[in-house]
Tab-separated table of C-alpha atoms in Angstrom:
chain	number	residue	atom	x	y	z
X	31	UNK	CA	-33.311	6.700	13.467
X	32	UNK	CA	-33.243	9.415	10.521
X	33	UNK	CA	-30.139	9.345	8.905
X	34	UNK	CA	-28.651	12.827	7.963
X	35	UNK	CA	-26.411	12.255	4.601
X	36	UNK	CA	-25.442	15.307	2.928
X	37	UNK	CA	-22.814	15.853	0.351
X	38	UNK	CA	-20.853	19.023	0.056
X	39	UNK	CA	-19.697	18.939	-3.886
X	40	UNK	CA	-19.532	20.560	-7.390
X	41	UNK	CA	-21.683	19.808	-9.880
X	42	UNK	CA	-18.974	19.788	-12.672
X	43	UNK	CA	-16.465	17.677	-10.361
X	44	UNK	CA	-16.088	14.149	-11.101
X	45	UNK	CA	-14.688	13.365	-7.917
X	46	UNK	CA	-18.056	14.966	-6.047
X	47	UNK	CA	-19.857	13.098	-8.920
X	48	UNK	CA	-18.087	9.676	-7.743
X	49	UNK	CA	-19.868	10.186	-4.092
X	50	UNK	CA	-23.289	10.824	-5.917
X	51	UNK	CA	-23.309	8.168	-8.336
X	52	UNK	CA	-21.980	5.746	-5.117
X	53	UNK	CA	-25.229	7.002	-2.769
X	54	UNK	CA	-27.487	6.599	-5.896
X	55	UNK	CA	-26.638	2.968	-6.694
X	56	UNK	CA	-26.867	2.369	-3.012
X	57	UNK	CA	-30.970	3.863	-3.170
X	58	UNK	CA	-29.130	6.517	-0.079
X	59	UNK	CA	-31.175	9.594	-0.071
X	60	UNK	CA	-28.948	12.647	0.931
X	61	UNK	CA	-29.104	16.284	0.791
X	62	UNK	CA	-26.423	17.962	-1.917
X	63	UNK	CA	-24.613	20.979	-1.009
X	64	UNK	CA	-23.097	22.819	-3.943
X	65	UNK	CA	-20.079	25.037	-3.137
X	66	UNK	CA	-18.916	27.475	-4.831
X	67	UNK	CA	-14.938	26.651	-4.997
X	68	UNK	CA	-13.772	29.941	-5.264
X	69	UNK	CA	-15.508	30.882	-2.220
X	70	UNK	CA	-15.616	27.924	-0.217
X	71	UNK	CA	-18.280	27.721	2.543
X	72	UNK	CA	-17.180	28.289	6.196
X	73	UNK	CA	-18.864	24.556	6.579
X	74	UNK	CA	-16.642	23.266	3.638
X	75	UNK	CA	-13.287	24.215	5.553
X	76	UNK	CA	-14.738	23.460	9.366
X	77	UNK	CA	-15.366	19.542	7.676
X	78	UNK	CA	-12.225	19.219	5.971
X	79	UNK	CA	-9.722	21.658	7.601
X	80	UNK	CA	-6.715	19.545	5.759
X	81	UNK	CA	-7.613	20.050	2.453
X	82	UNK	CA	-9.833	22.317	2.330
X	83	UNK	CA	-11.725	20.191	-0.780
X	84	UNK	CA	-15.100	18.756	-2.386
X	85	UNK	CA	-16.295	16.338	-2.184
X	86	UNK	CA	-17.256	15.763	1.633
X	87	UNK	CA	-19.338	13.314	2.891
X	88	UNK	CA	-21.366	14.240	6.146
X	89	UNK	CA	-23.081	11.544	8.037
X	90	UNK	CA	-24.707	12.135	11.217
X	91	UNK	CA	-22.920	15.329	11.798
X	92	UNK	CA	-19.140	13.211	10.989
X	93	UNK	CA	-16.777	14.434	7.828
X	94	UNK	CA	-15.348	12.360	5.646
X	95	UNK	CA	-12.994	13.644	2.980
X	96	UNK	CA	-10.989	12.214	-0.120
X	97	UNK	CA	-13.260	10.474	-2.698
X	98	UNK	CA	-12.046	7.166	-2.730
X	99	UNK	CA	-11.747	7.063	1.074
X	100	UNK	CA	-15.842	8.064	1.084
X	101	UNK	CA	-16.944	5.478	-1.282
X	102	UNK	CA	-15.172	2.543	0.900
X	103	UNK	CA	-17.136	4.385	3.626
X	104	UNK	CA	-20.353	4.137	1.594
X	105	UNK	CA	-19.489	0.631	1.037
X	106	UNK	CA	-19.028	-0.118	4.849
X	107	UNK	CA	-21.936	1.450	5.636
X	108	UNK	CA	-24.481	0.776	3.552
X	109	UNK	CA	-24.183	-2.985	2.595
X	110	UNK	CA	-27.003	-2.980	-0.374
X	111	UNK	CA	-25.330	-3.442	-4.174
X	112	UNK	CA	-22.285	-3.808	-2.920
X	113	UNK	CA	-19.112	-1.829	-5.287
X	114	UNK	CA	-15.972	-3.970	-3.431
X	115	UNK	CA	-15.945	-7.401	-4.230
X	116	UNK	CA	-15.805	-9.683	-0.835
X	117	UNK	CA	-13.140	-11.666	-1.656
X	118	UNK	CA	-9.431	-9.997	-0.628
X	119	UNK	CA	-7.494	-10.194	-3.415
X	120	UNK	CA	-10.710	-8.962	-5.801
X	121	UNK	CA	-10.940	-5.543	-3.150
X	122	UNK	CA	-7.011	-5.429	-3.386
X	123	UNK	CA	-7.186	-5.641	-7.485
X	124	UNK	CA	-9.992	-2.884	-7.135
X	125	UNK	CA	-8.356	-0.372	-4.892
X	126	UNK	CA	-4.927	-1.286	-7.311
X	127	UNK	CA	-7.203	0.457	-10.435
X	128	UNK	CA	-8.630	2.995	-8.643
X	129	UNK	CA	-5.079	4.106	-7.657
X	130	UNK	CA	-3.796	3.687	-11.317
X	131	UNK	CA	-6.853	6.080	-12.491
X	132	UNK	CA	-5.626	8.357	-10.578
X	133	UNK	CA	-2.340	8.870	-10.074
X	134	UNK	CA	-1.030	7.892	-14.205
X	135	UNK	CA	-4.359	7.748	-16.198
X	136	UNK	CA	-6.334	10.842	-15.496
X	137	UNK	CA	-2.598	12.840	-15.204
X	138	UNK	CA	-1.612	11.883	-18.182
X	139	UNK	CA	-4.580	12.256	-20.198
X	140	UNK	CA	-5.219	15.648	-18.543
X	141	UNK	CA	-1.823	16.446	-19.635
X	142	UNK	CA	-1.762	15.017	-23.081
X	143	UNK	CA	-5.132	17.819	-23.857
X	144	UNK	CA	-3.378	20.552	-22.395
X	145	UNK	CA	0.170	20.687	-23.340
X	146	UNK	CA	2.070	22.703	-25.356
X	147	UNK	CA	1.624	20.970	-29.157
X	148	UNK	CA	5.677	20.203	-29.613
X	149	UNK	CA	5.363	18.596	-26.611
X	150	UNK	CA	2.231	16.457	-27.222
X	151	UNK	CA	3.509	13.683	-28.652
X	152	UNK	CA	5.356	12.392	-25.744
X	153	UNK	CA	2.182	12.989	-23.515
X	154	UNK	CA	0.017	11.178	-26.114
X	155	UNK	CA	2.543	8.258	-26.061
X	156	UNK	CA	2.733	7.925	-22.237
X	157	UNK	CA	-1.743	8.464	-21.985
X	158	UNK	CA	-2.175	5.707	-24.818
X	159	UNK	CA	0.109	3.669	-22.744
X	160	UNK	CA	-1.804	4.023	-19.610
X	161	UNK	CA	-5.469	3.373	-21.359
X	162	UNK	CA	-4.568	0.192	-22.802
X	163	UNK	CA	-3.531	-1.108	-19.219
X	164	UNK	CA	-6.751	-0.091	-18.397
X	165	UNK	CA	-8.515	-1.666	-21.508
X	166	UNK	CA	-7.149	-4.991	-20.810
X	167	UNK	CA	-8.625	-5.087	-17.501
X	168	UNK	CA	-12.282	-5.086	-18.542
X	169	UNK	CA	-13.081	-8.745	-18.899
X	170	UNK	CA	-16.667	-8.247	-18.452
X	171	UNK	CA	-19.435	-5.532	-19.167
X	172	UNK	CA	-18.113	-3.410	-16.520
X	173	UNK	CA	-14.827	-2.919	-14.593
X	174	UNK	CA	-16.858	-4.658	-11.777
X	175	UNK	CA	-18.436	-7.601	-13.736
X	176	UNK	CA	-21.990	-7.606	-14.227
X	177	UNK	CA	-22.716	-4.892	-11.998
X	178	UNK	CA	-20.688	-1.448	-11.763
X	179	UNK	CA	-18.578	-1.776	-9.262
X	180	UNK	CA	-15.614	0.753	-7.192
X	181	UNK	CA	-13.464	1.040	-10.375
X	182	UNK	CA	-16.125	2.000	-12.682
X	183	UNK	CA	-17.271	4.875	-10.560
X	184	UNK	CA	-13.493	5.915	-10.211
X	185	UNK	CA	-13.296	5.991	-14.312
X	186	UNK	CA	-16.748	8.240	-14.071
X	187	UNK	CA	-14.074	10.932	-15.244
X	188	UNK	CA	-13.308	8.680	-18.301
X	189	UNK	CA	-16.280	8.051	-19.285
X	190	UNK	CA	-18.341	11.389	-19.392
X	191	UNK	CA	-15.386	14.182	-18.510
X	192	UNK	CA	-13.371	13.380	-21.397
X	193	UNK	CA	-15.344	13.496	-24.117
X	194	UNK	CA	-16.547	16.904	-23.462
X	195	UNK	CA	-12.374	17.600	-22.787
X	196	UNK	CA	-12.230	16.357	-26.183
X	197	UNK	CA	-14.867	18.817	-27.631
X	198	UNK	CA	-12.912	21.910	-25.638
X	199	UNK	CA	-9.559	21.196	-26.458
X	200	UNK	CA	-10.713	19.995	-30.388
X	201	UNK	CA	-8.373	16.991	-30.016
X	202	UNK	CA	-9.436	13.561	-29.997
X	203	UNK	CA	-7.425	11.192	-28.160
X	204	UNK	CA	-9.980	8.015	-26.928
X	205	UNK	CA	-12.206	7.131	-30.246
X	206	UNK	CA	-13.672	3.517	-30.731
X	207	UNK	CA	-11.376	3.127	-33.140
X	208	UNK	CA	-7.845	2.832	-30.828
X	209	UNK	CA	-9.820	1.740	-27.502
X	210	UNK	CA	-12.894	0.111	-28.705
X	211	UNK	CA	-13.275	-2.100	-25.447
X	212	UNK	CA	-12.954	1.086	-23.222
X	213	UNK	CA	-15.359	3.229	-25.484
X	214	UNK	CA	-17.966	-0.296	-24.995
X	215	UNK	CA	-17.873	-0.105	-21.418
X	216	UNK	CA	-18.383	4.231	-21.473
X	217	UNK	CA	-21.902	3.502	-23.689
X	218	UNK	CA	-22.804	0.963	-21.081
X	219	UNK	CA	-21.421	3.458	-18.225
X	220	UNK	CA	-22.831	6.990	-18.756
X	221	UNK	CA	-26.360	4.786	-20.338
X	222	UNK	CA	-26.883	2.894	-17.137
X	223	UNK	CA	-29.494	4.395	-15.319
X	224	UNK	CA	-28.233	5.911	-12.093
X	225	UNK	CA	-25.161	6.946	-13.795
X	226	UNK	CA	-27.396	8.767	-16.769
X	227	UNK	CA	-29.178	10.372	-13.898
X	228	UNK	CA	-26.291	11.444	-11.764
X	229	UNK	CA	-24.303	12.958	-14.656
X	230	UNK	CA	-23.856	16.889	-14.820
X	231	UNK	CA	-26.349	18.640	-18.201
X	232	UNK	CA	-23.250	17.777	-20.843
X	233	UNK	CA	-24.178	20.902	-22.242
X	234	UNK	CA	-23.439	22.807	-18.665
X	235	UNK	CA	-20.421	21.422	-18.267
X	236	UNK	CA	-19.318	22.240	-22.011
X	237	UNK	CA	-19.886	25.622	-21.761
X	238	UNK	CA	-18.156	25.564	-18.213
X	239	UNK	CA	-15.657	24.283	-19.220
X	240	UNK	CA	-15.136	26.237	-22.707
X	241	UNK	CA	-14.959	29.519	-20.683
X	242	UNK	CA	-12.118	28.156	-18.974
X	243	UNK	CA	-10.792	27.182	-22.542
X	244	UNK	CA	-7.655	29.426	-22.560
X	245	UNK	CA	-7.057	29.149	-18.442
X	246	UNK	CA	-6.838	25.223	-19.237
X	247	UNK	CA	-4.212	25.462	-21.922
X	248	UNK	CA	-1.871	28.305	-20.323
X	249	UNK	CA	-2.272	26.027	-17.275
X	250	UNK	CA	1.551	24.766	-16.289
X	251	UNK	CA	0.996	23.085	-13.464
X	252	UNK	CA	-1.204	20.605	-15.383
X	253	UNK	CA	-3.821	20.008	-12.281
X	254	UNK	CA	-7.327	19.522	-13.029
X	255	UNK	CA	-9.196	22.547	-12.601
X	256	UNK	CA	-12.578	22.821	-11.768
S	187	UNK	CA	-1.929	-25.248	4.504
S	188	UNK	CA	1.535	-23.386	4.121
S	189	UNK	CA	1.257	-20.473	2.491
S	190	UNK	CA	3.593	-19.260	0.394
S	191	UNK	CA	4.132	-15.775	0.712
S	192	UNK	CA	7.653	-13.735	-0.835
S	193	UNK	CA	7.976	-10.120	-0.609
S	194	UNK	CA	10.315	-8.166	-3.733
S	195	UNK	CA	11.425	-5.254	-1.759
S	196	UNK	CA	14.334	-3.246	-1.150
S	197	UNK	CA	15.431	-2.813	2.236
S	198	UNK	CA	15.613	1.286	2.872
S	199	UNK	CA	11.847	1.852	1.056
S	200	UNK	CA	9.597	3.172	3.511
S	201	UNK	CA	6.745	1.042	1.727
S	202	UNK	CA	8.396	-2.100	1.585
S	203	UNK	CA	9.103	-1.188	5.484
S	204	UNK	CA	5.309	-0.789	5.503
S	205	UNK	CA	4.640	-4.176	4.524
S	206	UNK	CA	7.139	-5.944	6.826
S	207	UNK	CA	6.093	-4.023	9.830
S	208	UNK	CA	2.135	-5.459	9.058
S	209	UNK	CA	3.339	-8.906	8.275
S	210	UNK	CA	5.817	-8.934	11.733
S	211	UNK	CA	2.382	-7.858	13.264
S	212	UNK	CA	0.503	-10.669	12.223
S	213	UNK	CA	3.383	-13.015	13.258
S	214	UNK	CA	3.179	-14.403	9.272
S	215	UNK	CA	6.050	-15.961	7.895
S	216	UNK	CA	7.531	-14.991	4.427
S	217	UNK	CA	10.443	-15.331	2.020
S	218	UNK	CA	12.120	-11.978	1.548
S	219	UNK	CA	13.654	-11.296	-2.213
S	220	UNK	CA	15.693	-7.865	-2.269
S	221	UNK	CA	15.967	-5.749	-5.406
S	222	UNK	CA	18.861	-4.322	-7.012
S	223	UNK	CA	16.827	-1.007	-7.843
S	224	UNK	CA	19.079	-0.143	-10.857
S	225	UNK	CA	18.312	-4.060	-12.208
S	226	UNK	CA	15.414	-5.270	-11.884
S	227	UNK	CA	14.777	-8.779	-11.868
S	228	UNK	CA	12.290	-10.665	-14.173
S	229	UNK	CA	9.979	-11.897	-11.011
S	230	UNK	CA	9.651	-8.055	-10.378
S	231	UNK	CA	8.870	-6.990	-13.726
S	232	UNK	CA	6.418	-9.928	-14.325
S	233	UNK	CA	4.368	-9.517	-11.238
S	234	UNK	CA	4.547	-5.556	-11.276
S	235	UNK	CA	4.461	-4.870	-14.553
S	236	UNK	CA	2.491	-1.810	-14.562
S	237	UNK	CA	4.580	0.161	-12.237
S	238	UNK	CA	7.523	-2.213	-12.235
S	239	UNK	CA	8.351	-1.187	-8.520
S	240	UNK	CA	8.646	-2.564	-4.905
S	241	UNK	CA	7.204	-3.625	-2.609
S	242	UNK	CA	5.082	-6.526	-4.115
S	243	UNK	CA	3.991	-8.960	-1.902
S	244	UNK	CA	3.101	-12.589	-4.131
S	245	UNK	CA	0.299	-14.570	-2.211
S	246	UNK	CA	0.380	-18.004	-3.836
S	247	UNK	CA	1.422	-17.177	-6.618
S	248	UNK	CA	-0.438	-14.094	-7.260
S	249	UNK	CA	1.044	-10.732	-6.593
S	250	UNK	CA	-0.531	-7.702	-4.868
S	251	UNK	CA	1.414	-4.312	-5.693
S	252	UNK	CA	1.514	-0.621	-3.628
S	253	UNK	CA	2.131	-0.609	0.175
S	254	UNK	CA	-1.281	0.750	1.286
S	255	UNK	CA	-3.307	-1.844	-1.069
S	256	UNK	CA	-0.571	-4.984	0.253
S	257	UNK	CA	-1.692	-3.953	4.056
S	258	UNK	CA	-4.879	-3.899	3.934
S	259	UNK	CA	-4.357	-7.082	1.997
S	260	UNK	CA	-2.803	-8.679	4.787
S	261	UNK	CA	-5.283	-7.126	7.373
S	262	UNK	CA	-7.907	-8.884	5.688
S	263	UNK	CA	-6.411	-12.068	5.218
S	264	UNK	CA	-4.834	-12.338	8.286
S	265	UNK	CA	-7.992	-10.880	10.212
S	266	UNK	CA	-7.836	-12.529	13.059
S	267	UNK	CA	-4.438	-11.121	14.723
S	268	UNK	CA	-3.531	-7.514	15.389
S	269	UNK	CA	-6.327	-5.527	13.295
S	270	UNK	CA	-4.771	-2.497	11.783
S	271	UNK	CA	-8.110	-0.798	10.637
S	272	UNK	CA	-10.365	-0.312	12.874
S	273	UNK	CA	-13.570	-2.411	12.358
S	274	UNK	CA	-15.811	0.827	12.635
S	275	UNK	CA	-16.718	2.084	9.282
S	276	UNK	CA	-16.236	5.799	10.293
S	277	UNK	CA	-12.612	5.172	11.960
S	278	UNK	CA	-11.631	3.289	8.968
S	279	UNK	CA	-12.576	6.149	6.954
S	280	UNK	CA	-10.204	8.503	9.446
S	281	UNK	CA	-7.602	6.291	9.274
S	282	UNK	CA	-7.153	5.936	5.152
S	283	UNK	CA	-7.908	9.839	5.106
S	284	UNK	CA	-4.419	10.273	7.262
S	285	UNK	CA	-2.437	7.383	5.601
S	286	UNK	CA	-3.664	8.893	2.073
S	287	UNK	CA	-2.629	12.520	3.976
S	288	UNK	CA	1.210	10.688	4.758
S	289	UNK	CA	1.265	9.687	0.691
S	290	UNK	CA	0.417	12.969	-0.546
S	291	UNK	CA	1.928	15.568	1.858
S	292	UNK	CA	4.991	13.691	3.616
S	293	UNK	CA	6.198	11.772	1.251
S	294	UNK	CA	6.461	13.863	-1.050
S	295	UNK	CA	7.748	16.928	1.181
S	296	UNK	CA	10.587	14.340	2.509
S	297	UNK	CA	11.136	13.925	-1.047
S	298	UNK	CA	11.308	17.352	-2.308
S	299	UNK	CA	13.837	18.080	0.806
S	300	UNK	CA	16.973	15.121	-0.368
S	301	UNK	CA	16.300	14.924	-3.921
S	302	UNK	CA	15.215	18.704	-5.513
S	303	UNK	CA	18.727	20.807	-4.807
S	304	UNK	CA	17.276	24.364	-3.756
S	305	UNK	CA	14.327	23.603	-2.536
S	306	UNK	CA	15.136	21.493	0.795
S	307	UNK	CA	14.774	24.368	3.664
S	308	UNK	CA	10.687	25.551	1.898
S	309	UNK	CA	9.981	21.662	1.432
S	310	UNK	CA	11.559	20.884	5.533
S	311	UNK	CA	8.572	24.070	6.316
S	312	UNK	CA	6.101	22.375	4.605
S	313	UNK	CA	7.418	18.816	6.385
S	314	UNK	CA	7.053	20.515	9.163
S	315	UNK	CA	3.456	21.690	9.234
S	316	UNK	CA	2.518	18.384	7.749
S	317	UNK	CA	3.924	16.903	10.772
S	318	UNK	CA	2.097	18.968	13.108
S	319	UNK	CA	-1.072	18.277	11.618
S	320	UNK	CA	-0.849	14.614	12.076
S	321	UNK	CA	0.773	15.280	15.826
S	322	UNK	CA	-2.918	17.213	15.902
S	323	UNK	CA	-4.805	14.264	14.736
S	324	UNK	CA	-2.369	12.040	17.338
S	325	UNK	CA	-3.171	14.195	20.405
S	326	UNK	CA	-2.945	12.603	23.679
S	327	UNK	CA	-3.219	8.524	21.779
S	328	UNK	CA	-0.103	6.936	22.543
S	329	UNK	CA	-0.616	5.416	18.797
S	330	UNK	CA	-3.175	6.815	15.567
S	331	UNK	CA	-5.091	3.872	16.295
S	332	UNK	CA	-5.694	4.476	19.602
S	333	UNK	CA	-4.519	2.335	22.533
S	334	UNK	CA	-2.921	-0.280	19.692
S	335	UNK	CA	-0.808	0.166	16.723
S	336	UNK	CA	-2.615	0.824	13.470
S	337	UNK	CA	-2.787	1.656	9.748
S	338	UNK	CA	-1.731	5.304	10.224
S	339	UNK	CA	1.319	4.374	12.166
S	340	UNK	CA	2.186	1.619	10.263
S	341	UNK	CA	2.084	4.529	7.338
S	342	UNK	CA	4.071	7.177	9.055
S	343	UNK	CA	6.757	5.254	11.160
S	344	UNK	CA	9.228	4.073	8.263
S	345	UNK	CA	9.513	7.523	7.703
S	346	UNK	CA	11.064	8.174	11.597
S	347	UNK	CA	14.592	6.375	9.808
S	348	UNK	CA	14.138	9.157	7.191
S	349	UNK	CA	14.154	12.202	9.646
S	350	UNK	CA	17.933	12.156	10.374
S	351	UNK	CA	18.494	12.626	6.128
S	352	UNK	CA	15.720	15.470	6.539
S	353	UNK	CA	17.301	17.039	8.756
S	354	UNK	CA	20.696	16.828	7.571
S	355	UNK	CA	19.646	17.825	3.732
S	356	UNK	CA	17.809	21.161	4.992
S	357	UNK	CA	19.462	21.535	8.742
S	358	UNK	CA	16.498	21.627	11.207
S	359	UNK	CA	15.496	19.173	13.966
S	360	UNK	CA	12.049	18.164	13.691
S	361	UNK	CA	12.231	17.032	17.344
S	362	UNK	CA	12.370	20.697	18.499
S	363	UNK	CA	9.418	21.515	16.108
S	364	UNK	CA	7.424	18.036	16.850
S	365	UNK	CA	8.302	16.431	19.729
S	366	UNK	CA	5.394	14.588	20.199
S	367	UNK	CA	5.831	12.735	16.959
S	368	UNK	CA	8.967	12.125	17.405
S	369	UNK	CA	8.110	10.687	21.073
S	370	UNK	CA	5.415	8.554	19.045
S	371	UNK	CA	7.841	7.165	16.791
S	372	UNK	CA	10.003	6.208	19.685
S	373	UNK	CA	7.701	4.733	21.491
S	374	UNK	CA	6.271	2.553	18.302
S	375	UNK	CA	10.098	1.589	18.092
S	376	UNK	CA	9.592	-0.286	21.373
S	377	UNK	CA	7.428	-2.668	19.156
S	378	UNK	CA	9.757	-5.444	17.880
S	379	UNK	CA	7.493	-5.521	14.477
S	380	UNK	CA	9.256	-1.827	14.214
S	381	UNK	CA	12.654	-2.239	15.158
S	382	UNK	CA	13.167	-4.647	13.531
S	383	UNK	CA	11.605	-3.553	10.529
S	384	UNK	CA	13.202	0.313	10.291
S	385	UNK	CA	16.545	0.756	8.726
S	386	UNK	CA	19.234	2.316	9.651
S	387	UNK	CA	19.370	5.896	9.587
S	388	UNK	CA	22.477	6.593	8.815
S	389	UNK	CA	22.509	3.690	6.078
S	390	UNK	CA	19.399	5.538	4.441
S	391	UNK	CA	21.395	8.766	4.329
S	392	UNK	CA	24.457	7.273	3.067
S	393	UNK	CA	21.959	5.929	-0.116
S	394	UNK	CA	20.834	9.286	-0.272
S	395	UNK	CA	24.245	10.621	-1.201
S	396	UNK	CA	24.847	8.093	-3.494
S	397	UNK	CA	22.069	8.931	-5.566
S	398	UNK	CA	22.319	12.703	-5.058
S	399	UNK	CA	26.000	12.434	-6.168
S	400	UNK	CA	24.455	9.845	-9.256
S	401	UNK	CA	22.074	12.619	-10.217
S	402	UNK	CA	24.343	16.027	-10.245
S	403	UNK	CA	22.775	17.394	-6.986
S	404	UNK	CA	26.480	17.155	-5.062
């Protein structure tokens, strides 16, 4: 039977990119549907009516919404190069990271780009913090091992998003020099190939992103805008 | 083999409630270790030292930290008795989209309502259409997970001992604006894995006040 995969997503959003990159490592062919998030598609909101978000994963006509939530999907699904580890407390450790990325690491560093400068230090402190936890987890090549695994693709945002951040806001906060084991593992990251190939143009997302340059420092609510 | 198996908890979280409700499930046996919030012990700090909180469940030794990740710990482990996710990839995916929905919205609306003064009568609204939506997803199942007890309710239902110190923070019932939720939580109470698990509500909102009065908001 054909299989119908399509992804509804934005090409500058890491958490559509996650989805891709998962589908890609997993050789799943699937249509992408780029939305335009500040006029969402009737399709976007009839698939995910709760939040009304990218990415979506449709399979055989079924939704499935929140990024994290798809790529355990993928996983369940499609059972080539595996990104869980089989064993419990491994997939527990994973999904543990994953979390971390996303609730303290990417808020934090978000923050610590975009806050007022008095009050940068602080965020700096609390973003530095958070990276090294995540440095000393990398006891291999990858978050995953030998092979990129769910945690990797979760830090997809670490890895490529940041350092065009870095080039937009014109402050450098990861550099080899105070995270060398997490800038390691973003060469081998965004040079592996599926990853290389998944990635948005940098150049795109630079000058997206640098239009929004002002927006993204007067921003007080802190959320990552796409 | 025996297992050893101790839970650092504190009895009126909703997660730690989380994780006893899943292990009473699976019929597991466990030592229980409560927390004295405002001093932590070592034990917690060493196995949770990255968010220093409860509930941690320590599996031989090794510890396993936030209530979502700990249950579908124990589902796995314990595989064989009372499945909380369902084995089909596509349900599984529904049912961490609505616990994830529970973390995001309710939580943090049931929050907002006891422990932001101002703001408890818009964040009981919002409660309130977050409940709806999940008494949408519920429909006519007498549980989330169907004709048995699952992830989602094993999410939601520690927050049924919470409604009375909603309700009493921002004056509403949510019976009258959800009573089928509120006849789900009831009948999940008729579980012993449940009762026995919830706190009392009355306990929880006398807590509540404590740390209200603690933090200047009475």
């Amino acid at each position: 039977m054909a299989e119908e995969v399509k992804v509804f997503g934005a090409w500058g959003s890491p958490f559509s990119h996650r989805v891709e990159l998962a589908l890609k490592l997993k050789g799943v062919p699937y249509e992408f549907i780029e939305e335009d998030l500040a006029n969402k598609s009737s399709l976007l909101l009839k698939y995910n009516p709760i939040h009304k978000k990218i990415p979506v994963l449709l399979h055989n006509g079924k939704p499935i919404a929140e990024s994290l939530v798809i790529l355990e999907y993928i996983d369940e699904t499609w059972k080539d190069n595996p990104i869980l580890p089989e064993d419990p407390y491994e997939r527990a450790m994973a999904r543990f990271w994953c979390k971390f990325m996303d609730e303290k690491c990417m808020p934090a560093l978000w923050k610590a780009y975009w806050i007022e400068e008095k009050e940068r230090a602080k965020a700096m402190e609390e973003a530095f913090e958070h990276l090294k936890t995540l440095e000393n987890e990398l006891k291999g090549k990858f978050f995953g091992g030998e092979t990129i695994g769910l945690v990797d693709i979760a830090c997809n945002w670490l890895a490529f998003w940041i350092g065009v951040i870095q080039e937009v806001a014109e402050i450098e906060l990861v550099n080899g020099e105070k995270f060398p084991i997490l800038c390691k593992w973003i060469e081998e990251f965004i040079n592996y190939s599926p990853v290389k190939e998944s990635l948005p143009h940098r150049e795109n997302l630079l000058a997206y992103l640098g239009a929004r340059r002002e927006a993204l420092f007067a921003s007080t609510s802190k959320q990552i805008i796409y | 083999m025996a297992e050893a198996l101790v839970l650092l908890d504190f009895s009126l979280s909703p997660f730690g409630v989380r994780v006893r409700i899943a292990l009473a499930e699976k019929g597991i046996k466990y030592e229980y270790k409560e927390e004295d919030l405002k001093d932590k012990s070592s034990l917690l700090l060493q196995m949770n030292p990255v968010h220093k909180q409860i509930p941690v469940l320590i599996h031989n030794g090794k510890p396993i930290c936030e209530s979502f990740i700990i249950v579908q710990y124990i589902d796995e482990v314990w595989k064989d008795k009372s499945p909380l996710l369902p084995s089909d990839p596509y349900r599984q995916a529904q049912a961490r989209f609505w616990a994830d929905f529970v973390d995001k919205k309710v939580v943090n609306c049931g929050r907002r309502i006891w422990l932001v003064k101002g703001e408890e009568k818009e964040a009981a609204k919002e409660l309130i259409e977050c409940l709806k939506m999940l008494e949408g997803e519920l429909g006519d199942k007498p549980y989330f997970g169907g004709e048995s007890f699952g992830f989602v309710d094993v999410a939601l239902v520690p927050f049924y001992s919470w409604f009375y110190t909603y309700e009493t923070c921002a004056n509403f019932s949510i019976e009258a604006e959800c009573p089928k939720l509120v006849a789900w939580a009831k009948r999940c109470m008729e579980k012993e894995s449940v009762s026995n698990s919830l706190p009392d509500p009355h306990k929880i909102y006398d807590y509540v006040l404590q740390v209200r009065k603690r933090i200047g908001i009475d």
